[in-house]
Amino acid sequence: MLIEVNNVTHIYNDENNITALKDINLNIDKGEFIGIVGHTGSGKSTLVQLFNGLIIPSTGTVRVNSKNITNEKSNLKETRRHVGLVFQYPEHQLFEESVYKDIAFGPKNLGLDEKEIESRVKEVMELVGLEYSQFKDRSPFNLSGGQQRRVAIAGVLALKPEVLVLDEPSAGLDPQGRKSLADLLKYLYDELNMTIILISHRMEEIAELCNRVIVMHQGKIVLDGSPKEVFANEKKLHKLALDLPQITEILHRLKEKGLNLETEIFSITKASDAIIKAIRSH
Ligand code: ADP
Ligand code: MG
């Protein structure tokens, strides 16, 4: 098992003493592509920060590759090599004078030699679609928002993590930016065999990419299954103020109006086939 979370409760120790996670149990295997959804404040960001030791839970344990990372002796630097975390709006944390230096920052901290660093920077810039010679010397602050985000993601990929965790990476991107992000994640998963954990509000994105969906509500995991299994709970999701993928919503409405349709469909092409078939036999 790659990541094991056992009986974790987390309380933020400040004036509000909010219990952000309540008795969470969760196992994540190598090779999963997990989507985490839930209303704002449900605990998604807190949960994923457990995975690389950024948050040490109030009670319970977290294991990464069987190593307990919640005890005092654990080596968090080592953990962060295994679990790469791309924060929400990661471009806010760019700070170096050039794209190259920003991406090289993590590998440098690992103590890698200059040649290895350069080859990693080249490799990850290509991965995220930033041409090396064109972008390496540019200031990250003069790039577009979408390009800045790609630099930030490249900085995490340069650590060559086994698991990539992304907290709302498509927030604020235009449709084209979202498409190239989805293509990148598919490539990392299909071709580089990375394990991926994605927090997103976009159910289309989740349904298209993930093979497991976890739904959070008030610090608890309330649904956990394949996209088909999870999106079959239309009423429950609506009660939690969550949507189905838009195309799936449409299929449900058509079914309510009397069309005899399969509704567990998440892609436009499959949906249009199903609608045509239903109308022909109507
Ligand atoms: P989500 O990512 O699903 O929006 P979070 O994990 O950010 O949820 O937040 C869960 C709860 O913990 C919320 O009530 C939030 O206000 C609180 N919280 C999150 N981060 C902090 C923090 N750094 N200090 C105090 N409370 C926090
Ligand atoms: Mg969050």
PDB file of C-alpha atoms in Angstrom, residues 7 25 49 168 188 200 248 265:
ATOM      1  CA  ASN A   7      -8.132   6.861  12.388  1.00  0.00           C
ATOM      2  CA  ASN A  25      -9.520   5.805   7.248  1.00  0.00           C
ATOM      3  CA  GLN A  49      -1.468  17.768   3.197  1.00  0.00           C
ATOM      4  CA  GLU A 168      -7.551  22.360  -7.669  1.00  0.00           C
ATOM      5  CA  LEU A 188       1.822  11.249 -16.419  1.00  0.00           C
ATOM      6  CA  SER A 200     -11.303  19.395  -8.331  1.00  0.00           C
ATOM      7  CA  THR A 248     -24.955  13.226 -16.857  1.00  0.00           C
ATOM      8  CA  ILE A 265     -22.484   8.160 -18.911  1.00  0.00           C
TER       9      ILE A 265
END
